[in-house]
């Protein structure tokens, strides 16, 4: 009785482990899930090593050839080695690489090799520093230069909390020195970005449609947007922007009206410490005439200074109260003008009363007579 139970259990264990082993084809990959899965509206071969406790990437040297989606997250990999998938491996089917939350600090220059078909790379929630001060060899690594078909790059909270200039260097290296000509969507939220090393930092991304820069410390539109001919969504929420200059608004207009554009340009600016005075005077009027769509304008707030403190105020209610004030003063003005007009007329008639009497008395008499006749006729009937 007991024996057979054990055998059954063993068989069960074996049968549970067998498909995994065969699908992953590699004992090292045992903690991972390997197999077909429905992802992004299609069935793909997924290798999923989430929270599997790996401290190096050796398991990636022997990935199943048919892998289309690689999820390798929640492990601890301070440094990504050269040739992540092996020197000669060509992962021709690989479309998605997700390396979220691995404590990655360093990416070597030749980490990603033979990744020509990868369309999405995710490096969210890491501690990356590319411009390594100690090793000058890493200074211009062009780490992403082999991703010639990359469409989405996710770098949310990806960088180490390093200095402003080091981060600006990293961003410069990634976007100016890599050949990301097909990049469509770029996420750079939560990176404490203030400045870019040069204004043209995104200009080598000719196909960029969506640029997500929310949750940073960007103080103004301090990078060139006019070169991003296809841009359709610019997220600048929760940054440190106090106002938009006319020049910046003109740049957005120039982009939105550039010839050959197929899509609208939408921008999002909520959550910035915008100065009310500047919003009322320049930004809000601009939104009413520009081709650029400002999303969630109805919820936009600005910072109004009062008694040395700043209070957030809804822009729309500010605009409405201004309209009310203007129409109130218009009403008062009209009433005053009417009074003046009436007094003038009264004064005029008073002064010219003799003339009036002589001119109007024949008419008055005629009218009185006519009224009398009609009354008599009416009485006759
Ligand atoms: C990968 O595995 C983790 C943990 O098992 C799971 O939460 C996650 O949804 C999986 N990802 C996909 C795309 O299946
Ligand atoms: C990120 O890296 C810095 C050094 O570059 C280190 O001090 C910090 O603890 C790291 N943070 C995490 C979450 O690994
Ligand atoms: C960038 O990629 C294109 C093809 O996608 C290639 O023609 C060009 O030479 C590459 N440029 C650099 C600097 O690698
Ligand atoms: C935001 O801008 C103000 C000046 O307008 C500056 O004093 C402050 O340090 C900035 N904050 C950050 C986090 O950069």
PDB file of C-alpha atoms in Angstrom, residues 74-358:
ATOM      1  CA  UNK A  74      14.121  39.539  -9.800  1.00  0.00           C
ATOM      2  CA  UNK A  75      17.549  37.884  -9.781  1.00  0.00           C
ATOM      3  CA  UNK A  76      20.801  39.449  -8.662  1.00  0.00           C
ATOM      4  CA  UNK A  77      23.202  40.250 -11.501  1.00  0.00           C
ATOM      5  CA  UNK A  78      25.454  43.250 -10.676  1.00  0.00           C
ATOM      6  CA  UNK A  79      27.322  43.026 -13.955  1.00  0.00           C
ATOM      7  CA  UNK A  80      26.057  41.809 -17.308  1.00  0.00           C
ATOM      8  CA  UNK A  81      28.966  39.983 -18.988  1.00  0.00           C
ATOM      9  CA  UNK A  82      30.081  40.275 -22.570  1.00  0.00           C
ATOM     10  CA  UNK A  83      28.109  38.064 -24.937  1.00  0.00           C
ATOM     11  CA  UNK A  84      25.146  37.385 -22.698  1.00  0.00           C
ATOM     12  CA  UNK A  85      23.902  34.568 -24.937  1.00  0.00           C
ATOM     13  CA  UNK A  86      27.305  33.099 -25.823  1.00  0.00           C
ATOM     14  CA  UNK A  87      29.841  34.095 -28.382  1.00  0.00           C
ATOM     15  CA  UNK A  88      28.362  32.284 -31.328  1.00  0.00           C
ATOM     16  CA  UNK A  89      24.728  32.015 -30.362  1.00  0.00           C
ATOM     17  CA  UNK A  90      22.338  33.617 -32.739  1.00  0.00           C
ATOM     18  CA  UNK A  91      18.961  33.957 -31.095  1.00  0.00           C
ATOM     19  CA  UNK A  92      17.185  34.562 -34.359  1.00  0.00           C
ATOM     20  CA  UNK A  93      13.689  34.236 -32.900  1.00  0.00           C
ATOM     21  CA  UNK A  94      14.224  36.329 -29.801  1.00  0.00           C
ATOM     22  CA  UNK A  95      11.839  39.286 -29.813  1.00  0.00           C
ATOM     23  CA  UNK A  96      11.568  40.330 -26.164  1.00  0.00           C
ATOM     24  CA  UNK A  97      14.263  40.576 -23.492  1.00  0.00           C
ATOM     25  CA  UNK A  98      13.039  41.562 -20.041  1.00  0.00           C
ATOM     26  CA  UNK A  99      15.772  42.111 -17.430  1.00  0.00           C
ATOM     27  CA  UNK A 100      13.680  43.984 -14.850  1.00  0.00           C
ATOM     28  CA  UNK A 101      14.857  44.312 -11.244  1.00  0.00           C
ATOM     29  CA  UNK A 102      18.175  42.454 -11.278  1.00  0.00           C
ATOM     30  CA  UNK A 103      20.336  45.021  -9.444  1.00  0.00           C
ATOM     31  CA  UNK A 104      22.284  45.485 -12.700  1.00  0.00           C
ATOM     32  CA  UNK A 105      25.002  48.089 -12.231  1.00  0.00           C
ATOM     33  CA  UNK A 106      27.142  47.622 -15.256  1.00  0.00           C
ATOM     34  CA  UNK A 107      26.518  46.612 -18.836  1.00  0.00           C
ATOM     35  CA  UNK A 108      29.633  45.657 -20.751  1.00  0.00           C
ATOM     36  CA  UNK A 109      30.158  46.996 -24.219  1.00  0.00           C
ATOM     37  CA  UNK A 110      29.560  43.716 -26.019  1.00  0.00           C
ATOM     38  CA  UNK A 111      26.847  42.286 -23.758  1.00  0.00           C
ATOM     39  CA  UNK A 112      24.230  42.176 -26.452  1.00  0.00           C
ATOM     40  CA  UNK A 113      25.425  40.435 -29.538  1.00  0.00           C
ATOM     41  CA  UNK A 114      23.367  38.875 -32.293  1.00  0.00           C
ATOM     42  CA  UNK A 115      20.151  40.449 -31.147  1.00  0.00           C
ATOM     43  CA  UNK A 116      19.134  41.836 -34.507  1.00  0.00           C
ATOM     44  CA  UNK A 117      15.523  40.701 -34.211  1.00  0.00           C
ATOM     45  CA  UNK A 118      14.809  41.881 -30.701  1.00  0.00           C
ATOM     46  CA  UNK A 119      11.957  44.395 -30.662  1.00  0.00           C
ATOM     47  CA  UNK A 120      11.547  45.089 -26.961  1.00  0.00           C
ATOM     48  CA  UNK A 121      14.214  45.466 -24.300  1.00  0.00           C
ATOM     49  CA  UNK A 122      13.202  46.052 -20.682  1.00  0.00           C
ATOM     50  CA  UNK A 123      15.754  47.159 -18.087  1.00  0.00           C
ATOM     51  CA  UNK A 124      13.372  48.738 -15.556  1.00  0.00           C
ATOM     52  CA  UNK A 125      14.320  49.017 -11.871  1.00  0.00           C
ATOM     53  CA  UNK A 126      18.062  48.507 -12.027  1.00  0.00           C
ATOM     54  CA  UNK A 127      21.105  50.495 -10.938  1.00  0.00           C
ATOM     55  CA  UNK A 128      22.875  51.005 -14.256  1.00  0.00           C
ATOM     56  CA  UNK A 129      25.885  53.191 -14.776  1.00  0.00           C
ATOM     57  CA  UNK A 130      27.346  53.039 -18.248  1.00  0.00           C
ATOM     58  CA  UNK A 131      29.929  55.795 -18.200  1.00  0.00           C
ATOM     59  CA  UNK A 132      32.239  54.052 -15.726  1.00  0.00           C
ATOM     60  CA  UNK A 133      34.731  56.485 -14.237  1.00  0.00           C
ATOM     61  CA  UNK A 134      37.232  53.820 -13.228  1.00  0.00           C
ATOM     62  CA  UNK A 135      37.480  52.030 -16.526  1.00  0.00           C
ATOM     63  CA  UNK A 136      37.805  54.385 -19.445  1.00  0.00           C
ATOM     64  CA  UNK A 137      37.283  51.483 -21.842  1.00  0.00           C
ATOM     65  CA  UNK A 138      33.648  51.492 -20.907  1.00  0.00           C
ATOM     66  CA  UNK A 139      33.196  55.136 -21.550  1.00  0.00           C
ATOM     67  CA  UNK A 140      31.640  54.909 -24.986  1.00  0.00           C
ATOM     68  CA  UNK A 141      30.373  51.374 -25.031  1.00  0.00           C
ATOM     69  CA  UNK A 142      27.535  51.789 -27.520  1.00  0.00           C
ATOM     70  CA  UNK A 143      25.796  49.084 -25.504  1.00  0.00           C
ATOM     71  CA  UNK A 144      22.645  49.054 -27.558  1.00  0.00           C
ATOM     72  CA  UNK A 145      24.178  49.423 -30.970  1.00  0.00           C
ATOM     73  CA  UNK A 146      23.307  45.886 -32.071  1.00  0.00           C
ATOM     74  CA  UNK A 147      19.593  46.308 -31.561  1.00  0.00           C
ATOM     75  CA  UNK A 148      18.951  47.372 -35.122  1.00  0.00           C
ATOM     76  CA  UNK A 149      15.274  46.397 -34.949  1.00  0.00           C
ATOM     77  CA  UNK A 150      14.515  47.591 -31.447  1.00  0.00           C
ATOM     78  CA  UNK A 151      11.106  49.277 -31.192  1.00  0.00           C
ATOM     79  CA  UNK A 152      10.613  49.636 -27.447  1.00  0.00           C
ATOM     80  CA  UNK A 153      13.230  50.476 -24.855  1.00  0.00           C
ATOM     81  CA  UNK A 154      12.097  50.512 -21.233  1.00  0.00           C
ATOM     82  CA  UNK A 155      14.452  52.294 -18.860  1.00  0.00           C
ATOM     83  CA  UNK A 156      12.102  53.251 -16.024  1.00  0.00           C
ATOM     84  CA  UNK A 157      14.079  53.711 -12.807  1.00  0.00           C
ATOM     85  CA  UNK A 158      16.950  51.950 -14.561  1.00  0.00           C
ATOM     86  CA  UNK A 159      19.909  54.137 -13.611  1.00  0.00           C
ATOM     87  CA  UNK A 160      21.964  54.444 -10.453  1.00  0.00           C
ATOM     88  CA  UNK A 161      21.261  57.540  -8.380  1.00  0.00           C
ATOM     89  CA  UNK A 162      24.481  59.042  -9.619  1.00  0.00           C
ATOM     90  CA  UNK A 163      25.402  62.614 -10.412  1.00  0.00           C
ATOM     91  CA  UNK A 164      23.531  64.672 -12.911  1.00  0.00           C
ATOM     92  CA  UNK A 165      26.470  64.820 -15.326  1.00  0.00           C
ATOM     93  CA  UNK A 166      27.201  61.072 -15.141  1.00  0.00           C
ATOM     94  CA  UNK A 167      23.588  60.325 -15.980  1.00  0.00           C
ATOM     95  CA  UNK A 168      23.662  62.853 -18.811  1.00  0.00           C
ATOM     96  CA  UNK A 169      26.752  61.007 -20.127  1.00  0.00           C
ATOM     97  CA  UNK A 170      24.981  57.645 -19.949  1.00  0.00           C
ATOM     98  CA  UNK A 171      21.968  58.913 -21.828  1.00  0.00           C
ATOM     99  CA  UNK A 172      24.174  60.537 -24.420  1.00  0.00           C
ATOM    100  CA  UNK A 173      26.093  57.289 -24.949  1.00  0.00           C
ATOM    101  CA  UNK A 174      22.929  55.301 -25.344  1.00  0.00           C
ATOM    102  CA  UNK A 175      21.040  57.495 -27.745  1.00  0.00           C
ATOM    103  CA  UNK A 176      23.738  59.252 -29.720  1.00  0.00           C
ATOM    104  CA  UNK A 177      26.183  56.370 -30.058  1.00  0.00           C
ATOM    105  CA  UNK A 178      23.747  53.535 -30.636  1.00  0.00           C
ATOM    106  CA  UNK A 179      21.995  52.850 -33.868  1.00  0.00           C
ATOM    107  CA  UNK A 180      18.385  52.718 -32.737  1.00  0.00           C
ATOM    108  CA  UNK A 181      16.814  53.864 -35.976  1.00  0.00           C
ATOM    109  CA  UNK A 182      13.584  51.913 -35.467  1.00  0.00           C
ATOM    110  CA  UNK A 183      12.944  52.847 -31.874  1.00  0.00           C
ATOM    111  CA  UNK A 184       9.255  53.717 -31.503  1.00  0.00           C
ATOM    112  CA  UNK A 185       8.706  53.941 -27.765  1.00  0.00           C
ATOM    113  CA  UNK A 186      11.114  55.085 -25.072  1.00  0.00           C
ATOM    114  CA  UNK A 187      10.481  54.958 -21.328  1.00  0.00           C
ATOM    115  CA  UNK A 188      12.783  56.985 -19.086  1.00  0.00           C
ATOM    116  CA  UNK A 189      10.573  57.672 -16.076  1.00  0.00           C
ATOM    117  CA  UNK A 190      11.822  57.914 -12.473  1.00  0.00           C
ATOM    118  CA  UNK A 191      15.479  58.532 -13.220  1.00  0.00           C
ATOM    119  CA  UNK A 192      16.018  61.945 -11.589  1.00  0.00           C
ATOM    120  CA  UNK A 193      16.996  63.341 -14.970  1.00  0.00           C
ATOM    121  CA  UNK A 194      17.670  67.094 -14.951  1.00  0.00           C
ATOM    122  CA  UNK A 195      19.857  67.860 -17.905  1.00  0.00           C
ATOM    123  CA  UNK A 196      21.025  66.215 -21.064  1.00  0.00           C
ATOM    124  CA  UNK A 197      24.610  66.416 -22.227  1.00  0.00           C
ATOM    125  CA  UNK A 198      23.472  67.981 -25.444  1.00  0.00           C
ATOM    126  CA  UNK A 199      20.146  69.219 -26.767  1.00  0.00           C
ATOM    127  CA  UNK A 200      20.094  66.758 -29.641  1.00  0.00           C
ATOM    128  CA  UNK A 201      20.177  63.714 -27.350  1.00  0.00           C
ATOM    129  CA  UNK A 202      17.085  62.141 -28.969  1.00  0.00           C
ATOM    130  CA  UNK A 203      17.702  63.320 -32.523  1.00  0.00           C
ATOM    131  CA  UNK A 204      19.278  60.025 -33.585  1.00  0.00           C
ATOM    132  CA  UNK A 205      15.966  58.276 -32.982  1.00  0.00           C
ATOM    133  CA  UNK A 206      14.198  59.165 -36.227  1.00  0.00           C
ATOM    134  CA  UNK A 207      11.207  56.867 -35.672  1.00  0.00           C
ATOM    135  CA  UNK A 208      10.463  57.861 -32.085  1.00  0.00           C
ATOM    136  CA  UNK A 209       6.699  58.186 -31.525  1.00  0.00           C
ATOM    137  CA  UNK A 210       6.287  58.022 -27.749  1.00  0.00           C
ATOM    138  CA  UNK A 211       8.714  59.652 -25.333  1.00  0.00           C
ATOM    139  CA  UNK A 212       8.011  59.076 -21.643  1.00  0.00           C
ATOM    140  CA  UNK A 213       9.971  61.417 -19.375  1.00  0.00           C
ATOM    141  CA  UNK A 214       7.569  61.597 -16.421  1.00  0.00           C
ATOM    142  CA  UNK A 215       8.715  61.596 -12.790  1.00  0.00           C
ATOM    143  CA  UNK A 216      12.074  63.249 -13.373  1.00  0.00           C
ATOM    144  CA  UNK A 217      13.508  66.659 -12.363  1.00  0.00           C
ATOM    145  CA  UNK A 218      13.550  68.267 -15.811  1.00  0.00           C
ATOM    146  CA  UNK A 219      13.300  72.074 -15.352  1.00  0.00           C
ATOM    147  CA  UNK A 220      12.293  73.087 -18.888  1.00  0.00           C
ATOM    148  CA  UNK A 221      11.948  71.762 -22.406  1.00  0.00           C
ATOM    149  CA  UNK A 222      15.743  71.496 -22.435  1.00  0.00           C
ATOM    150  CA  UNK A 223      16.149  69.166 -25.397  1.00  0.00           C
ATOM    151  CA  UNK A 224      15.444  69.425 -29.086  1.00  0.00           C
ATOM    152  CA  UNK A 225      11.975  68.180 -30.054  1.00  0.00           C
ATOM    153  CA  UNK A 226      11.778  69.603 -33.547  1.00  0.00           C
ATOM    154  CA  UNK A 227      14.057  66.852 -34.860  1.00  0.00           C
ATOM    155  CA  UNK A 228      11.598  64.182 -33.679  1.00  0.00           C
ATOM    156  CA  UNK A 229       9.442  64.366 -36.780  1.00  0.00           C
ATOM    157  CA  UNK A 230       7.185  61.462 -35.807  1.00  0.00           C
ATOM    158  CA  UNK A 231       6.695  62.282 -32.140  1.00  0.00           C
ATOM    159  CA  UNK A 232       3.050  61.868 -31.147  1.00  0.00           C
ATOM    160  CA  UNK A 233       3.210  61.653 -27.361  1.00  0.00           C
ATOM    161  CA  UNK A 234       5.472  63.539 -25.007  1.00  0.00           C
ATOM    162  CA  UNK A 235       5.081  62.820 -21.316  1.00  0.00           C
ATOM    163  CA  UNK A 236       6.533  65.506 -19.054  1.00  0.00           C
ATOM    164  CA  UNK A 237       4.348  64.884 -16.026  1.00  0.00           C
ATOM    165  CA  UNK A 238       5.736  65.368 -12.522  1.00  0.00           C
ATOM    166  CA  UNK A 239       8.916  67.185 -13.429  1.00  0.00           C
ATOM    167  CA  UNK A 240      10.270  70.545 -12.217  1.00  0.00           C
ATOM    168  CA  UNK A 241       8.957  72.827 -14.972  1.00  0.00           C
ATOM    169  CA  UNK A 242       7.899  76.281 -13.749  1.00  0.00           C
ATOM    170  CA  UNK A 243       6.986  77.773 -17.096  1.00  0.00           C
ATOM    171  CA  UNK A 244       7.044  77.286 -20.842  1.00  0.00           C
ATOM    172  CA  UNK A 245       8.752  80.063 -22.750  1.00  0.00           C
ATOM    173  CA  UNK A 246       7.373  81.317 -26.039  1.00  0.00           C
ATOM    174  CA  UNK A 247      10.356  79.733 -27.753  1.00  0.00           C
ATOM    175  CA  UNK A 248       9.513  76.316 -26.299  1.00  0.00           C
ATOM    176  CA  UNK A 249       5.869  76.598 -27.299  1.00  0.00           C
ATOM    177  CA  UNK A 250       6.930  77.681 -30.784  1.00  0.00           C
ATOM    178  CA  UNK A 251       9.117  74.577 -31.023  1.00  0.00           C
ATOM    179  CA  UNK A 252       6.145  72.344 -30.157  1.00  0.00           C
ATOM    180  CA  UNK A 253       4.007  74.195 -32.693  1.00  0.00           C
ATOM    181  CA  UNK A 254       6.653  73.826 -35.359  1.00  0.00           C
ATOM    182  CA  UNK A 255       6.728  70.103 -34.720  1.00  0.00           C
ATOM    183  CA  UNK A 256       2.936  69.717 -34.716  1.00  0.00           C
ATOM    184  CA  UNK A 257       2.566  71.590 -38.002  1.00  0.00           C
ATOM    185  CA  UNK A 258       5.596  70.226 -39.812  1.00  0.00           C
ATOM    186  CA  UNK A 259       4.764  68.971 -43.295  1.00  0.00           C
ATOM    187  CA  UNK A 260       3.990  65.292 -43.817  1.00  0.00           C
ATOM    188  CA  UNK A 261       2.778  64.659 -40.278  1.00  0.00           C
ATOM    189  CA  UNK A 262       0.193  61.938 -39.971  1.00  0.00           C
ATOM    190  CA  UNK A 263      -0.616  61.981 -36.274  1.00  0.00           C
ATOM    191  CA  UNK A 264      -1.416  64.636 -33.712  1.00  0.00           C
ATOM    192  CA  UNK A 265       1.104  65.635 -31.113  1.00  0.00           C
ATOM    193  CA  UNK A 266      -0.089  65.158 -27.545  1.00  0.00           C
ATOM    194  CA  UNK A 267       1.762  66.414 -24.516  1.00  0.00           C
ATOM    195  CA  UNK A 268       1.158  65.848 -20.841  1.00  0.00           C
ATOM    196  CA  UNK A 269       2.431  68.402 -18.314  1.00  0.00           C
ATOM    197  CA  UNK A 270       0.365  67.897 -15.153  1.00  0.00           C
ATOM    198  CA  UNK A 271       2.200  67.681 -11.828  1.00  0.00           C
ATOM    199  CA  UNK A 272       4.748  70.426 -12.537  1.00  0.00           C
ATOM    200  CA  UNK A 273       5.219  73.515 -10.333  1.00  0.00           C
ATOM    201  CA  UNK A 274       3.930  75.810 -13.112  1.00  0.00           C
ATOM    202  CA  UNK A 275       3.626  79.493 -12.200  1.00  0.00           C
ATOM    203  CA  UNK A 276      -0.024  80.602 -12.452  1.00  0.00           C
ATOM    204  CA  UNK A 277       0.846  84.002 -13.801  1.00  0.00           C
ATOM    205  CA  UNK A 278       2.730  82.467 -16.708  1.00  0.00           C
ATOM    206  CA  UNK A 279       0.069  79.815 -17.331  1.00  0.00           C
ATOM    207  CA  UNK A 280      -2.684  82.450 -17.556  1.00  0.00           C
ATOM    208  CA  UNK A 281      -0.658  84.833 -19.662  1.00  0.00           C
ATOM    209  CA  UNK A 282       1.010  82.416 -22.076  1.00  0.00           C
ATOM    210  CA  UNK A 283       0.456  78.688 -21.698  1.00  0.00           C
ATOM    211  CA  UNK A 284      -3.332  78.542 -21.437  1.00  0.00           C
ATOM    212  CA  UNK A 285      -3.992  80.931 -24.370  1.00  0.00           C
ATOM    213  CA  UNK A 286      -1.550  78.844 -26.394  1.00  0.00           C
ATOM    214  CA  UNK A 287      -3.477  75.642 -25.682  1.00  0.00           C
ATOM    215  CA  UNK A 288      -6.610  77.271 -27.132  1.00  0.00           C
ATOM    216  CA  UNK A 289      -5.072  77.937 -30.541  1.00  0.00           C
ATOM    217  CA  UNK A 290      -2.254  75.390 -30.925  1.00  0.00           C
ATOM    218  CA  UNK A 291      -2.460  72.191 -32.933  1.00  0.00           C
ATOM    219  CA  UNK A 292      -0.709  70.488 -30.019  1.00  0.00           C
ATOM    220  CA  UNK A 293      -3.156  68.706 -27.704  1.00  0.00           C
ATOM    221  CA  UNK A 294      -2.498  69.135 -24.013  1.00  0.00           C
ATOM    222  CA  UNK A 295      -3.920  66.075 -22.308  1.00  0.00           C
ATOM    223  CA  UNK A 296      -5.888  66.404 -19.073  1.00  0.00           C
ATOM    224  CA  UNK A 297      -5.867  70.181 -19.324  1.00  0.00           C
ATOM    225  CA  UNK A 298      -9.067  70.209 -17.241  1.00  0.00           C
ATOM    226  CA  UNK A 299      -7.067  68.910 -14.276  1.00  0.00           C
ATOM    227  CA  UNK A 300      -4.007  71.121 -14.748  1.00  0.00           C
ATOM    228  CA  UNK A 301      -2.870  72.925 -11.617  1.00  0.00           C
ATOM    229  CA  UNK A 302      -0.510  75.818 -11.191  1.00  0.00           C
ATOM    230  CA  UNK A 303       1.381  77.136  -8.173  1.00  0.00           C
ATOM    231  CA  UNK A 304       0.058  80.440  -6.873  1.00  0.00           C
ATOM    232  CA  UNK A 305       2.263  82.385  -4.488  1.00  0.00           C
ATOM    233  CA  UNK A 306       0.394  83.833  -1.521  1.00  0.00           C
ATOM    234  CA  UNK A 307       1.864  85.151   1.751  1.00  0.00           C
ATOM    235  CA  UNK A 308       5.274  83.731   0.758  1.00  0.00           C
ATOM    236  CA  UNK A 309       3.881  80.212   0.267  1.00  0.00           C
ATOM    237  CA  UNK A 310       2.796  78.364  -2.833  1.00  0.00           C
ATOM    238  CA  UNK A 311      -0.626  76.875  -3.231  1.00  0.00           C
ATOM    239  CA  UNK A 312      -1.791  74.608  -6.023  1.00  0.00           C
ATOM    240  CA  UNK A 313      -4.745  76.091  -7.897  1.00  0.00           C
ATOM    241  CA  UNK A 314      -6.837  74.556 -10.659  1.00  0.00           C
ATOM    242  CA  UNK A 315      -6.093  76.455 -13.843  1.00  0.00           C
ATOM    243  CA  UNK A 316      -9.644  76.025 -15.147  1.00  0.00           C
ATOM    244  CA  UNK A 317     -11.240  77.578 -12.058  1.00  0.00           C
ATOM    245  CA  UNK A 318      -8.744  80.428 -12.260  1.00  0.00           C
ATOM    246  CA  UNK A 319      -9.710  81.035 -15.878  1.00  0.00           C
ATOM    247  CA  UNK A 320     -13.438  80.859 -15.026  1.00  0.00           C
ATOM    248  CA  UNK A 321     -13.171  83.270 -12.120  1.00  0.00           C
ATOM    249  CA  UNK A 322     -11.330  85.635 -14.459  1.00  0.00           C
ATOM    250  CA  UNK A 323     -14.169  85.397 -16.962  1.00  0.00           C
ATOM    251  CA  UNK A 324     -16.685  86.100 -14.191  1.00  0.00           C
ATOM    252  CA  UNK A 325     -14.672  89.112 -13.035  1.00  0.00           C
ATOM    253  CA  UNK A 326     -14.418  90.450 -16.567  1.00  0.00           C
ATOM    254  CA  UNK A 327     -18.146  90.074 -17.224  1.00  0.00           C
ATOM    255  CA  UNK A 328     -18.963  91.673 -13.863  1.00  0.00           C
ATOM    256  CA  UNK A 329     -16.841  94.710 -14.647  1.00  0.00           C
ATOM    257  CA  UNK A 330     -18.402  94.867 -18.108  1.00  0.00           C
ATOM    258  CA  UNK A 331     -21.886  94.955 -16.542  1.00  0.00           C
ATOM    259  CA  UNK A 332     -20.879  97.755 -14.187  1.00  0.00           C
ATOM    260  CA  UNK A 333     -19.348  99.675 -17.058  1.00  0.00           C
ATOM    261  CA  UNK A 334     -22.518  99.323 -19.143  1.00  0.00           C
ATOM    262  CA  UNK A 335     -24.726 100.507 -16.267  1.00  0.00           C
ATOM    263  CA  UNK A 336     -22.547 103.568 -15.735  1.00  0.00           C
ATOM    264  CA  UNK A 337     -22.596 104.401 -19.432  1.00  0.00           C
ATOM    265  CA  UNK A 338     -26.394 104.058 -19.511  1.00  0.00           C
ATOM    266  CA  UNK A 339     -26.771 106.441 -16.545  1.00  0.00           C
ATOM    267  CA  UNK A 340     -24.504 108.980 -18.211  1.00  0.00           C
ATOM    268  CA  UNK A 341     -26.486 108.725 -21.438  1.00  0.00           C
ATOM    269  CA  UNK A 342     -29.802 109.198 -19.686  1.00  0.00           C
ATOM    270  CA  UNK A 343     -28.561 112.219 -17.715  1.00  0.00           C
ATOM    271  CA  UNK A 344     -27.190 113.757 -20.904  1.00  0.00           C
ATOM    272  CA  UNK A 345     -30.525 113.302 -22.657  1.00  0.00           C
ATOM    273  CA  UNK A 346     -32.459 114.732 -19.734  1.00  0.00           C
ATOM    274  CA  UNK A 347     -30.104 117.724 -19.639  1.00  0.00           C
ATOM    275  CA  UNK A 348     -30.441 118.182 -23.377  1.00  0.00           C
ATOM    276  CA  UNK A 349     -34.228 118.162 -23.350  1.00  0.00           C
ATOM    277  CA  UNK A 350     -34.306 120.438 -20.344  1.00  0.00           C
ATOM    278  CA  UNK A 351     -32.082 123.010 -22.023  1.00  0.00           C
ATOM    279  CA  UNK A 352     -33.981 122.850 -25.299  1.00  0.00           C
ATOM    280  CA  UNK A 353     -37.420 122.634 -23.716  1.00  0.00           C
ATOM    281  CA  UNK A 354     -38.818 125.809 -25.422  1.00  0.00           C
ATOM    282  CA  UNK A 355     -37.692 124.762 -28.852  1.00  0.00           C
ATOM    283  CA  UNK A 356     -39.104 121.295 -28.246  1.00  0.00           C
ATOM    284  CA  UNK A 357     -42.443 122.584 -27.199  1.00  0.00           C
ATOM    285  CA  UNK A 358     -42.887 124.738 -30.317  1.00  0.00           C
TER     286      UNK A 358
END
